[in-house]
PDB file of C-alpha atoms in Angstrom:
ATOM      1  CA  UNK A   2      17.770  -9.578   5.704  1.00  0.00           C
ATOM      2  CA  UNK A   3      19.631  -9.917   2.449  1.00  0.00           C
ATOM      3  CA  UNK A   4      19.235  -8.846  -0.510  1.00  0.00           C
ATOM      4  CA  UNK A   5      17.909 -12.057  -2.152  1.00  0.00           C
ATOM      5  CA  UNK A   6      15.978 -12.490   0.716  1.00  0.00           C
ATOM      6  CA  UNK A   7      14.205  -9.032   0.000  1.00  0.00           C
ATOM      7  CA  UNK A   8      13.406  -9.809  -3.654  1.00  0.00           C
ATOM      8  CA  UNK A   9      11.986 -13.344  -2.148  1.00  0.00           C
ATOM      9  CA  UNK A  10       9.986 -11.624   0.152  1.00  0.00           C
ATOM     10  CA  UNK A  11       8.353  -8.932  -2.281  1.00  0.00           C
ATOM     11  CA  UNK A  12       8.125 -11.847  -5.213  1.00  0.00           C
ATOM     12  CA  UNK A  13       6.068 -13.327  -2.067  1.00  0.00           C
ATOM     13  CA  UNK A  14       3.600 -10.399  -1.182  1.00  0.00           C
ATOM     14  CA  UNK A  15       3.170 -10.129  -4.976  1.00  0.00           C
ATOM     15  CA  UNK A  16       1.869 -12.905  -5.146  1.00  0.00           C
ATOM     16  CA  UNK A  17      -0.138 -12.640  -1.653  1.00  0.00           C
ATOM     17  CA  UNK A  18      -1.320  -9.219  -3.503  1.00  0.00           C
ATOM     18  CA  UNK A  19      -3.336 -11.188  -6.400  1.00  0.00           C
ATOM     19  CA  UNK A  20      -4.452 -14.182  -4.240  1.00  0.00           C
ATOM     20  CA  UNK A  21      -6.102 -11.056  -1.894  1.00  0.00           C
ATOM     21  CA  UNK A  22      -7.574  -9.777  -4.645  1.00  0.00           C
ATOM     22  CA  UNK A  23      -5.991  -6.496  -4.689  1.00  0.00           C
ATOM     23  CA  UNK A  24      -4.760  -6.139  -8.212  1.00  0.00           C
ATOM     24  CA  UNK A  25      -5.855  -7.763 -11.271  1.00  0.00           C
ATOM     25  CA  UNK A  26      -3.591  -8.346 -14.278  1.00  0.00           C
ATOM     26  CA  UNK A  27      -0.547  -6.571 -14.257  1.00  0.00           C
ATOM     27  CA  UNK A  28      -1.986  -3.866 -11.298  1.00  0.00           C
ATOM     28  CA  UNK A  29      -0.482  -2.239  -8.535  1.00  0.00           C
ATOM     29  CA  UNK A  30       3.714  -2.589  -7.896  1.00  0.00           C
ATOM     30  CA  UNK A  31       6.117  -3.172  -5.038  1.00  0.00           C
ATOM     31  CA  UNK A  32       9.136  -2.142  -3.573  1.00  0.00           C
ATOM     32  CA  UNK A  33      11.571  -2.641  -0.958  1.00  0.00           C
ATOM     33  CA  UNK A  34      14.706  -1.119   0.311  1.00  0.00           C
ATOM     34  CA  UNK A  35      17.608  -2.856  -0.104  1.00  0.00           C
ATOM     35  CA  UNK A  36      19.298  -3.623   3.071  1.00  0.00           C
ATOM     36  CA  UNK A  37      23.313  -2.457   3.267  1.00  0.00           C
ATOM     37  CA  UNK A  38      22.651   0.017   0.532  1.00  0.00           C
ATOM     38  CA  UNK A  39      20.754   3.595  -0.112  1.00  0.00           C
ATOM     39  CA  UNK A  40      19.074   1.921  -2.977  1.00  0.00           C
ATOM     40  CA  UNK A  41      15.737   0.019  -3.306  1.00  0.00           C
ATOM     41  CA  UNK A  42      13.924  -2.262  -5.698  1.00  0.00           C
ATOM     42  CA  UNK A  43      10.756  -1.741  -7.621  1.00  0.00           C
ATOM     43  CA  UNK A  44       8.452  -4.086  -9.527  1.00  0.00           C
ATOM     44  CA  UNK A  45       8.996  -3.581 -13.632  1.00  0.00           C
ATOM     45  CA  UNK A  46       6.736  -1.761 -16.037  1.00  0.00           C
ATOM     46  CA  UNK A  47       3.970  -4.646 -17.069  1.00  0.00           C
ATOM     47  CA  UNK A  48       5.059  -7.153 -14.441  1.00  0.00           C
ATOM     48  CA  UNK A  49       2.496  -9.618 -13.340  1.00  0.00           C
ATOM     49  CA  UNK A  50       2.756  -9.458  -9.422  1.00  0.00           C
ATOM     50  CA  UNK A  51       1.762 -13.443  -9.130  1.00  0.00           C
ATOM     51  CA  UNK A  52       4.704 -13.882 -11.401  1.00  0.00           C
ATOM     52  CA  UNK A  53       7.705 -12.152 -10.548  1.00  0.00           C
ATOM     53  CA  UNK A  54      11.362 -12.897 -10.708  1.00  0.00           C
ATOM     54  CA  UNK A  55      14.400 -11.335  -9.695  1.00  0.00           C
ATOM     55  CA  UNK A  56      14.872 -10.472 -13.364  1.00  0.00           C
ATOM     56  CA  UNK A  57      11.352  -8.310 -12.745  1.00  0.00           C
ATOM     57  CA  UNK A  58      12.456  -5.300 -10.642  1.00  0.00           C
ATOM     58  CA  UNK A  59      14.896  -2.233 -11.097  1.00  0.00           C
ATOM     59  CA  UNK A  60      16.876  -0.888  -8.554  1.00  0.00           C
ATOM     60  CA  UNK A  61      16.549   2.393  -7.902  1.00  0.00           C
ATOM     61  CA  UNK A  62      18.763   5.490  -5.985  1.00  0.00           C
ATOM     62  CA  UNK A  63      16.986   7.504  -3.488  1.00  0.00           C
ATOM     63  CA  UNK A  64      16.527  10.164  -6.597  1.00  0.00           C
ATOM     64  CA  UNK A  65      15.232   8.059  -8.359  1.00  0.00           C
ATOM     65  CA  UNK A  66      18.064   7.264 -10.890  1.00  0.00           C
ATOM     66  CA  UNK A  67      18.352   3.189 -12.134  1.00  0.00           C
ATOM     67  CA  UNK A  68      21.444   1.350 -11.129  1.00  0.00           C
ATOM     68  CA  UNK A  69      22.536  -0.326 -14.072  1.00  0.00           C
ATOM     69  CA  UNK A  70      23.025  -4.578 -14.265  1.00  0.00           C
ATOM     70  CA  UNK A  71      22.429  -7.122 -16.218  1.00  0.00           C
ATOM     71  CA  UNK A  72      18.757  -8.638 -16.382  1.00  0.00           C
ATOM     72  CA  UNK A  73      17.252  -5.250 -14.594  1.00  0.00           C
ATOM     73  CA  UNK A  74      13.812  -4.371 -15.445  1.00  0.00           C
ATOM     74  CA  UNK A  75      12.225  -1.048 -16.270  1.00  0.00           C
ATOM     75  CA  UNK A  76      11.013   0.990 -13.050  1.00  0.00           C
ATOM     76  CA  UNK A  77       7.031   0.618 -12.872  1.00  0.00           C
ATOM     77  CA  UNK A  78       5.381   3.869 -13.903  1.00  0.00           C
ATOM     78  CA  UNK A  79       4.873   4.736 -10.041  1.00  0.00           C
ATOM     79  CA  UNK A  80       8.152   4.654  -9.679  1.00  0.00           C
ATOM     80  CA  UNK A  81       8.330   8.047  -7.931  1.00  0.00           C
ATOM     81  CA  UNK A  82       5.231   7.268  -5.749  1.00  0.00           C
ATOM     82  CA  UNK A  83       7.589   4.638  -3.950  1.00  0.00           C
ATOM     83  CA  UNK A  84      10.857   7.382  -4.076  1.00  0.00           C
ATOM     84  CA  UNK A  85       9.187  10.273  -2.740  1.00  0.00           C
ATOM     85  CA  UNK A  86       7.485   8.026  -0.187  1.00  0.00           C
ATOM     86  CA  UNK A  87      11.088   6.938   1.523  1.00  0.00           C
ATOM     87  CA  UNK A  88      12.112   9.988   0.910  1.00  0.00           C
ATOM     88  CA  UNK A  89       8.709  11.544   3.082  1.00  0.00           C
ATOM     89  CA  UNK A  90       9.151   8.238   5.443  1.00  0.00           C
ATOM     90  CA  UNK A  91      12.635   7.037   6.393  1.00  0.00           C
ATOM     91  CA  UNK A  92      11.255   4.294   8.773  1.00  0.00           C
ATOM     92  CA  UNK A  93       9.494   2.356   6.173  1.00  0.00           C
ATOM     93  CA  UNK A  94      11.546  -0.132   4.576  1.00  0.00           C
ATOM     94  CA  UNK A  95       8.376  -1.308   2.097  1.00  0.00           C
ATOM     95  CA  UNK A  96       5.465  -0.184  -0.136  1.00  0.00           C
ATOM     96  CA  UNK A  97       2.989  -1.751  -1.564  1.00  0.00           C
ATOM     97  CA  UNK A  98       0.739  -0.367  -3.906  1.00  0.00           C
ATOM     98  CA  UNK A  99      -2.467  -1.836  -5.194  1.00  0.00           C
ATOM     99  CA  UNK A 100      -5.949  -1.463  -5.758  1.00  0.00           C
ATOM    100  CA  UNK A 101      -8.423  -2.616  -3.661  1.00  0.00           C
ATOM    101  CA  UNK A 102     -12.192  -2.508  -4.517  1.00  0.00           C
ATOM    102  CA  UNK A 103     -13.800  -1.589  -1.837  1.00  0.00           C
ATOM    103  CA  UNK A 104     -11.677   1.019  -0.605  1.00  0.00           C
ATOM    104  CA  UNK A 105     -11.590   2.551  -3.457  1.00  0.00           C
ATOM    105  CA  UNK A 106     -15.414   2.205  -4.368  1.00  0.00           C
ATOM    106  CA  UNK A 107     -16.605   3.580  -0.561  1.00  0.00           C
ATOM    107  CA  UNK A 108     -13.630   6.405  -1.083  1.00  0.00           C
ATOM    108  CA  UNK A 109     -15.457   7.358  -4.688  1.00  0.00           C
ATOM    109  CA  UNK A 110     -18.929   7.225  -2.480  1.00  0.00           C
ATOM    110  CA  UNK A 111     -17.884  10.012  -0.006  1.00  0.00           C
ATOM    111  CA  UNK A 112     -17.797   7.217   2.487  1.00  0.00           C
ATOM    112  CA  UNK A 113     -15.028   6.815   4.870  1.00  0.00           C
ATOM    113  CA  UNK A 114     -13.352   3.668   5.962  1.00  0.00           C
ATOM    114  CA  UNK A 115     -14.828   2.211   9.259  1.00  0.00           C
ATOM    115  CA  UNK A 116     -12.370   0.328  11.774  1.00  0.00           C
ATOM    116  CA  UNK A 117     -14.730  -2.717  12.988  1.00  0.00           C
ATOM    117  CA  UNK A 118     -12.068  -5.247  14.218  1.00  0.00           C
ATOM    118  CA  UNK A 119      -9.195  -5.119  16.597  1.00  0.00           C
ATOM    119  CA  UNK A 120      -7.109  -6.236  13.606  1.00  0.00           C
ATOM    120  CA  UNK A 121      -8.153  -2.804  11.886  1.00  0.00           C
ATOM    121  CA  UNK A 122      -7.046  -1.061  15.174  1.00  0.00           C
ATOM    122  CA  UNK A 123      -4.212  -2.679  15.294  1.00  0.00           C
ATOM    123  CA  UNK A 124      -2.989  -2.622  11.221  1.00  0.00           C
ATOM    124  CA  UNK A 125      -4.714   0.329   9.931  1.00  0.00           C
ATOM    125  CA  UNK A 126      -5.375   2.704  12.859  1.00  0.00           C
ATOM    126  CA  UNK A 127      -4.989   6.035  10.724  1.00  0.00           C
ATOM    127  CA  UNK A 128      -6.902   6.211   7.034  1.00  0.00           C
ATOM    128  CA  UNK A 129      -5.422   9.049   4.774  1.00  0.00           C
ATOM    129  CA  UNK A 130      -6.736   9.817   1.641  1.00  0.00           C
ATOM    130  CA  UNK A 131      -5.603  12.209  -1.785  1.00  0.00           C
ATOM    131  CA  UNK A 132      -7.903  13.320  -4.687  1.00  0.00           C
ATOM    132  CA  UNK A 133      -7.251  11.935  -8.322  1.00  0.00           C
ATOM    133  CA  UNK A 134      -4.055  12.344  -9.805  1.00  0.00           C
ATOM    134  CA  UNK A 135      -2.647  10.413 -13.391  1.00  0.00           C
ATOM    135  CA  UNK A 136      -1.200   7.179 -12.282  1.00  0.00           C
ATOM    136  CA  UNK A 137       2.869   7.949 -12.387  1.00  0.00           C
ATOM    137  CA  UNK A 138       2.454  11.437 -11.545  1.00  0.00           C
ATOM    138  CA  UNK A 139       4.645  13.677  -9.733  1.00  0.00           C
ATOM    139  CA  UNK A 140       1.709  15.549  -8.373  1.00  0.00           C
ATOM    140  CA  UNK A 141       0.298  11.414  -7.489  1.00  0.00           C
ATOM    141  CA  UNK A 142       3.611  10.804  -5.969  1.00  0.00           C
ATOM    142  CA  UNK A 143       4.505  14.508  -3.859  1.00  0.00           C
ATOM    143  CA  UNK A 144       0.958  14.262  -2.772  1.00  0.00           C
ATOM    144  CA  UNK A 145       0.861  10.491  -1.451  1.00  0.00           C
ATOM    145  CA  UNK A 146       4.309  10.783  -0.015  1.00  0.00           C
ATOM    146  CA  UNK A 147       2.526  14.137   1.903  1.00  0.00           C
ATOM    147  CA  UNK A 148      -0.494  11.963   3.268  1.00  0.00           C
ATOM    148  CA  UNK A 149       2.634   9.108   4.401  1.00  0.00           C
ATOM    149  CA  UNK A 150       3.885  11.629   6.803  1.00  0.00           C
ATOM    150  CA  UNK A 151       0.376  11.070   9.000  1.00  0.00           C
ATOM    151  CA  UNK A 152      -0.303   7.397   8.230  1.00  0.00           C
ATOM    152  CA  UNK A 153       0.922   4.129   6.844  1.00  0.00           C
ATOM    153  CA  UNK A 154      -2.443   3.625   4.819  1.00  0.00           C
ATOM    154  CA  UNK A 155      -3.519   5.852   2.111  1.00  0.00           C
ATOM    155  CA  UNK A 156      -6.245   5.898  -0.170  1.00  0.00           C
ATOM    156  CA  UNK A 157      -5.531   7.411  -3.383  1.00  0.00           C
ATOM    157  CA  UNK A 158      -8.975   8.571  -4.712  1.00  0.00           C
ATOM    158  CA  UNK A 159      -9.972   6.348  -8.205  1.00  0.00           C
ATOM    159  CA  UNK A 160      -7.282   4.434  -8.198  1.00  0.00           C
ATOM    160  CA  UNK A 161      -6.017   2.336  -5.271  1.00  0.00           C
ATOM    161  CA  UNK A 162      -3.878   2.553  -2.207  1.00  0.00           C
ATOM    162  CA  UNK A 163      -0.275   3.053  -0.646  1.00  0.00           C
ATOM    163  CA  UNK A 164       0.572   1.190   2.424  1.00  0.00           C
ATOM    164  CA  UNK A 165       3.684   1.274   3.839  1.00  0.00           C
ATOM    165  CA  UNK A 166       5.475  -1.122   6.996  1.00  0.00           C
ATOM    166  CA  UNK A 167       8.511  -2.832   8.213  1.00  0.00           C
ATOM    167  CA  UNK A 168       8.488  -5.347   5.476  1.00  0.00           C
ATOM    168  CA  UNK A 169       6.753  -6.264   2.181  1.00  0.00           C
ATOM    169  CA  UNK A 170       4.312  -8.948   4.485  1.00  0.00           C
ATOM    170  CA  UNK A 171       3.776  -5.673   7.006  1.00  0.00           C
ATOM    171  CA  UNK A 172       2.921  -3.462   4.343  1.00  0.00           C
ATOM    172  CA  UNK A 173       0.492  -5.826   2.607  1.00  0.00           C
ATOM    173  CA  UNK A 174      -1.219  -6.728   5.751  1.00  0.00           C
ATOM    174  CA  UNK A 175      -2.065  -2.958   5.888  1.00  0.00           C
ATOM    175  CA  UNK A 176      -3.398  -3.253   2.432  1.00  0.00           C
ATOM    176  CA  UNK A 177      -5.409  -6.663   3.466  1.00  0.00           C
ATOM    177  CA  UNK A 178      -6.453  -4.777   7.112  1.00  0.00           C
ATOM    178  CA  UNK A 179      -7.649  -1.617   4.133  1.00  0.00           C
ATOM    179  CA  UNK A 180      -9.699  -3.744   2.246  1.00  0.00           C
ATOM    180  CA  UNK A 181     -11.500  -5.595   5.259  1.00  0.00           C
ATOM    181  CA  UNK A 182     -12.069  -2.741   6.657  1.00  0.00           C
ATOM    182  CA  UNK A 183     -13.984  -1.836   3.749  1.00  0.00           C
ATOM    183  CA  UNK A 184     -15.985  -4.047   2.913  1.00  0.00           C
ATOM    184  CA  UNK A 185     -17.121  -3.899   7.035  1.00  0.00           C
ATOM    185  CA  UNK A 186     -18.025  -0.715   5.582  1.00  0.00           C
ATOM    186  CA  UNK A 187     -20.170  -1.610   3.042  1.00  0.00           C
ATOM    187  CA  UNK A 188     -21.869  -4.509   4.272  1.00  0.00           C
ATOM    188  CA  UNK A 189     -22.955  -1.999   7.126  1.00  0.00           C
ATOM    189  CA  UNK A 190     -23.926   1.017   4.488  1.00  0.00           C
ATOM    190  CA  UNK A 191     -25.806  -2.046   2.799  1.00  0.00           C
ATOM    191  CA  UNK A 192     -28.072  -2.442   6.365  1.00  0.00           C
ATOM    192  CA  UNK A 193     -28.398   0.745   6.296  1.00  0.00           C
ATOM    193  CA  UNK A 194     -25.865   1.343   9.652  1.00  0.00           C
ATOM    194  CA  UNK A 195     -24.040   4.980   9.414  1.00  0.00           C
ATOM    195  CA  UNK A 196     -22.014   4.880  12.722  1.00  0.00           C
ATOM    196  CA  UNK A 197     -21.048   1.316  13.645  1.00  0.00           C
ATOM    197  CA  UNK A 198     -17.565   1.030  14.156  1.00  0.00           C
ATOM    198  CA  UNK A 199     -14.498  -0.103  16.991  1.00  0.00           C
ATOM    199  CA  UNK A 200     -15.241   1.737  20.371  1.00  0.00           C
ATOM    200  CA  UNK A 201     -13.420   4.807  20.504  1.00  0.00           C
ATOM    201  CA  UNK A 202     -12.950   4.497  24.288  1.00  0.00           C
ATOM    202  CA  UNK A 203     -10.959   1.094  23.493  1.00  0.00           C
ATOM    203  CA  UNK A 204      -8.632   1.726  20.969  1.00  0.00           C
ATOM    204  CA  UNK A 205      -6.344   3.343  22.481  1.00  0.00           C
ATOM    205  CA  UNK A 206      -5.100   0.117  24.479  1.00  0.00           C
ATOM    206  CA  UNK A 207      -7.389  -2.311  22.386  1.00  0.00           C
ATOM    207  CA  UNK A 208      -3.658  -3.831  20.787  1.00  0.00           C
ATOM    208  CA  UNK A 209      -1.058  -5.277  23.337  1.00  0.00           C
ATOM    209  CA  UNK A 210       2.287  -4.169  21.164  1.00  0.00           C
TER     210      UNK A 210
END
């Protein structure tokens, strides 16, 4: 994939992200690396993800320093949450963070995520989860990266989520797979059902890879 090609794709799942649902306003940010380089590009403080152009993301070094060029935007606040996460992670080649209701409401509950569906199996397998940091902290960021070690999908308490994957359109189907899993959740918490979930017996060869 090239370069333009990776900015299409995340201008794409950004706007995938506010037709989902998962971020209102100018919520939640992306990133990618950049293919043929050690760099990678993040969405720009204030950027509307439904409404991004490739004049909307900075390129970033793997510490974190901008490359300069003409018509590059300012690094979103969570700028480190994405560096310290491909640092943690050198297999993923995307993040997406945004903030999902129901994950985040059940999370503030003391409820955990249930897997219902064999697309939660198969997309969001593993749910980590971090207590409250400021959004664009390093403690937010060293902490989340931490959790990324042990999962793709993690819940980052009163706030939102990380997901990470192959692609922009991976990671964001983790997100999507997050939030459906949630609301599973609490449709079944509304019923009054504690302990419904996926068969653990099956999951373990429930998805043909």
């Amino acid at each position: 994939m090239s370069v333009d090609a990776t900015l299409a794709a995340l201008i794409d799942a950004g706007r995938q992200c506010v037709d989902s649902g998962l971020v209102l306003a100018s919520g939640g940010n992306l990133s990618a690396r950049l293919p043929g380089t050690d760099t990678f590009a993040v969405t720009g403080a204030g950027s509307r993800l439904d409404r991004l152009t490739e004049r909307d993301f900075a390129i970033l070094r793997p510490d974190g320093t901008p490359v300069p060029g003409p018509g590059r935007a300012t690094p979103s606040s969570e700028w480190r949450l994405h560096q310290r996460t491909y640092l943690a992670r050198p297999d993923a080649d995307a993040v997406v963070h945004v903030h999902p209701e129901y994950a985040v409401l059940l999370d503030a509950m003391g409820e955990s995520v249930r897997q219902l569906t064999l697309d939660h199996i198969a997309y969001v397998p593993a749910i980590e989860r971090i207590p409250f940091h400021p959004n664009g902290s390093l403690e937010l960021a060293e902490d989340a990266a931490a959790a990324a070690r042990r999962s793709d999908c993690v819940i980052l308490a009163h706030h939102g989520c990380s997901t990470l994957g192959a692609s922009p359109q991976d990671a964001l189907r983790k997100a999507q797979n997050l939030e459906s899993a949630a609301r599973y959740t609490y449709r079944l918490l509304l019923l009054g059902n504690r302990t419904t979930e996926f068969p653990r017996e099956f999951r373990a060869t429930a998805v043909h890879r």
